[in-house]
Short mmCIF file of C-alpha atoms in Angstrom, two decimals:
data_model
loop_
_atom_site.label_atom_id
_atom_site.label_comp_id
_atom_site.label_asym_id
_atom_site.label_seq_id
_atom_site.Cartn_x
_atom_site.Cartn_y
_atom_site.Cartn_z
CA UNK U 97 0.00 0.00 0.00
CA UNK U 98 3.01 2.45 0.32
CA UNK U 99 4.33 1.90 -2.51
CA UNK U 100 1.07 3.03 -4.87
CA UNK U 101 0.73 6.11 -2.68
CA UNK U 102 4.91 6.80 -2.92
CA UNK U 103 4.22 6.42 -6.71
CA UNK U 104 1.40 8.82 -6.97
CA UNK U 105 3.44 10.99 -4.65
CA UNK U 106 6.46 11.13 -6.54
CA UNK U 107 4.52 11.37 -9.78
CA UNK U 108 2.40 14.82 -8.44
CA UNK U 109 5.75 16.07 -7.19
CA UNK U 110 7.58 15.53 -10.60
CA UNK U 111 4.58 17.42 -12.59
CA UNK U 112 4.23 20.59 -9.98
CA UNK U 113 8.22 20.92 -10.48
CA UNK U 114 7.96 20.59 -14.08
CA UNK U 115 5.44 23.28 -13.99
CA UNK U 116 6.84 25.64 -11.84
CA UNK U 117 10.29 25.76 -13.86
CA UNK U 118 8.10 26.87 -16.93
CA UNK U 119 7.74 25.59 -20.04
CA UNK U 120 9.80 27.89 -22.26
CA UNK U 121 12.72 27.82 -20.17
CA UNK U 122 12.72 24.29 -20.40
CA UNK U 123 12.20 23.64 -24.01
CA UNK U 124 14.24 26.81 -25.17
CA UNK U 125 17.33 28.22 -22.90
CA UNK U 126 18.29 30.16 -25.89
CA UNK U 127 15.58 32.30 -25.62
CA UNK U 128 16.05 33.65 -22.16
CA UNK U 129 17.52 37.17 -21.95
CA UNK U 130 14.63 38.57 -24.85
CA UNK U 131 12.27 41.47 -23.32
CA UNK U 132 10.14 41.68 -25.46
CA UNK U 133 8.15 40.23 -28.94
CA UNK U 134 5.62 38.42 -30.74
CA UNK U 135 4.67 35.31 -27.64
CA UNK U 136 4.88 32.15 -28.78
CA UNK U 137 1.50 30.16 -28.59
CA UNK U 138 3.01 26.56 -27.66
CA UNK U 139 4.67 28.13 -24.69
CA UNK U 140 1.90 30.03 -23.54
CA UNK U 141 -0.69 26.94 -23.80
CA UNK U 142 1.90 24.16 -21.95
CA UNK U 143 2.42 27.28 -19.09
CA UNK U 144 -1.65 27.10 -18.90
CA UNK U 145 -1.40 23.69 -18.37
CA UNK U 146 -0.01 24.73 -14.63
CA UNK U 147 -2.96 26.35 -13.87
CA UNK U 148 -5.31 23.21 -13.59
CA UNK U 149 -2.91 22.55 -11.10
CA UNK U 150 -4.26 24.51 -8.51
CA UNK U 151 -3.55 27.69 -10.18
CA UNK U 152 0.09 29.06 -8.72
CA UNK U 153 2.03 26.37 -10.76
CA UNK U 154 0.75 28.18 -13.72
CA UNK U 155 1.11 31.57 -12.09
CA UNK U 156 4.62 30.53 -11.33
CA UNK U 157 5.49 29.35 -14.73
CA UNK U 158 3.94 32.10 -16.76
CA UNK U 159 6.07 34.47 -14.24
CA UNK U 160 9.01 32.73 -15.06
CA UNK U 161 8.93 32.48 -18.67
CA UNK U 162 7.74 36.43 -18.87
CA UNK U 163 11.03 37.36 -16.50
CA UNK U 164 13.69 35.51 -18.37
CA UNK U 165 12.05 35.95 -21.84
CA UNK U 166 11.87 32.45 -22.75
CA UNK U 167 7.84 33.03 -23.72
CA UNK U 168 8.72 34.97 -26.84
CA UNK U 169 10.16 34.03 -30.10
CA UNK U 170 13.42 34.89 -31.38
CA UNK U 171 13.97 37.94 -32.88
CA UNK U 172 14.93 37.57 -36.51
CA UNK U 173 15.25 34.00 -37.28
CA UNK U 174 14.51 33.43 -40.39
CA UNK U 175 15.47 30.87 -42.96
CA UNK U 176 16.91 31.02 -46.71
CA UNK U 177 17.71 28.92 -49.11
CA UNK U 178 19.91 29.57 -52.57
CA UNK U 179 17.64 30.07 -55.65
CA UNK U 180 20.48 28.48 -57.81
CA UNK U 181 19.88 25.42 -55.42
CA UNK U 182 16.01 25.63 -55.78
CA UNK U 183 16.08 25.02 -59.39
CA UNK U 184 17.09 22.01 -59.25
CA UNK U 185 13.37 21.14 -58.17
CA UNK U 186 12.26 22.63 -61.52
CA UNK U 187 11.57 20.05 -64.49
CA UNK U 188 11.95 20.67 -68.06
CA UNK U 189 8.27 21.49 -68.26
CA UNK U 190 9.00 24.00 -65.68
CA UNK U 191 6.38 21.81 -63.21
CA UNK U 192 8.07 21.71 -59.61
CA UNK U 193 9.07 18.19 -58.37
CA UNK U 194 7.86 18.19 -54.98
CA UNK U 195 9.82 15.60 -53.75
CA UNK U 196 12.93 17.04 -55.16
CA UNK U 197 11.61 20.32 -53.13
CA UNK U 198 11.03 18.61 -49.92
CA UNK U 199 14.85 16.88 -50.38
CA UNK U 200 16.34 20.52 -50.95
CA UNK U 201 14.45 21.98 -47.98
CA UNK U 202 15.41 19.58 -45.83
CA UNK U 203 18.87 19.39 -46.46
CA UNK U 204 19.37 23.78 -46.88
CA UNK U 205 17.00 23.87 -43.44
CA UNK U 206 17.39 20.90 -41.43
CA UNK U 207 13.47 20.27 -40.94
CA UNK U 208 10.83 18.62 -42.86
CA UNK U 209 8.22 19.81 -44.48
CA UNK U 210 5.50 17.77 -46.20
CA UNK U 211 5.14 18.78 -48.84
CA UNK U 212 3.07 15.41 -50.04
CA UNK U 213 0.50 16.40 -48.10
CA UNK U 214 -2.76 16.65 -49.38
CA UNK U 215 -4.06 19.26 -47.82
CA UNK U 216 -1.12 21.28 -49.26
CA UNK U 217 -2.43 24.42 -51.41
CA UNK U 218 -0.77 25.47 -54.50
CA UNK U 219 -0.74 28.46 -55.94
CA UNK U 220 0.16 29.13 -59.53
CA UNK U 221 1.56 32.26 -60.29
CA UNK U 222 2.33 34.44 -63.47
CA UNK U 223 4.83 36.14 -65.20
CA UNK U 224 3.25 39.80 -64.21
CA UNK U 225 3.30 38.78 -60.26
CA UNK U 226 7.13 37.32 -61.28
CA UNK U 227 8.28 41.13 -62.85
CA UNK U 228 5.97 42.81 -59.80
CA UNK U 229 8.82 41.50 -57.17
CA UNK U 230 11.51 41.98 -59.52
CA UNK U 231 12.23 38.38 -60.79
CA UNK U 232 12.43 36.69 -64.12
CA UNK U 233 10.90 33.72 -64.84
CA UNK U 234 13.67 31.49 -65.64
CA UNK U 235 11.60 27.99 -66.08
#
């Protein structure tokens, strides 16, 4: 019977900790230092998780995030990837491959993006929204 009860124990304790550290600070250390920006929605949901939990955990952790800046996003991360390397997606009916795509991007950016996906909307451009940004079309 002491076992169950140590387990439960040691469970509850484990969570409220968890909680009280904050999410952000957990999941992103590089973050901490920021003072300000746009707040990132995954943090701020997990910190809301604390407050089911009687409310200060998720006091706590939203405190804690919001003091060392770990809430927020970072401040000019972006990502880009060579053109030159981008046509190599292109086929000679200038259709893009998009599994040649999805290869490119994840080697350039280190993630993966699914691009097979079927809820995946295209949009076709033209030659007059090409010259509008400056570009030629090339395909």
């Amino acid at each position: 019977m002491r076992l169950p009860s140590r387990l439960i124990g040691g469970v509850l304790v484990a969570t409220l900790l968890t909680q009280i550290t904050a999410c952000g600070s957990i999941f992103y250390p590089d973050r901490r230092g920021q003072i300000d920006g746009k707040i990132d929605p995954a943090i701020a949901v997990l910190d809301a998780v604390g407050l089911l939990f009687y409310i200060l955990p998720g006091v706590i952790a939203f405190a804690v995030d919001f003091a060392t800046g770990a809430i927020y996003f970072e401040p000019g991360h972006t990502a880009q990837v060579d053109p030159a390397k981008l046509k190599q997606a292109i086929g000679p009916d200038g259709q893009v491959d998009n599994l040649k795509l999805q290869a490119i991007l994840e080697t350039e950016l280190g993630r993966n993006l699914p691009l097979d996906d079927p809820r995946l909307i295209q949009h076709k451009g033209s030659t007059q929204q090409l010259a509008m940004f400056g570009l030629q079309p090339a395909a």
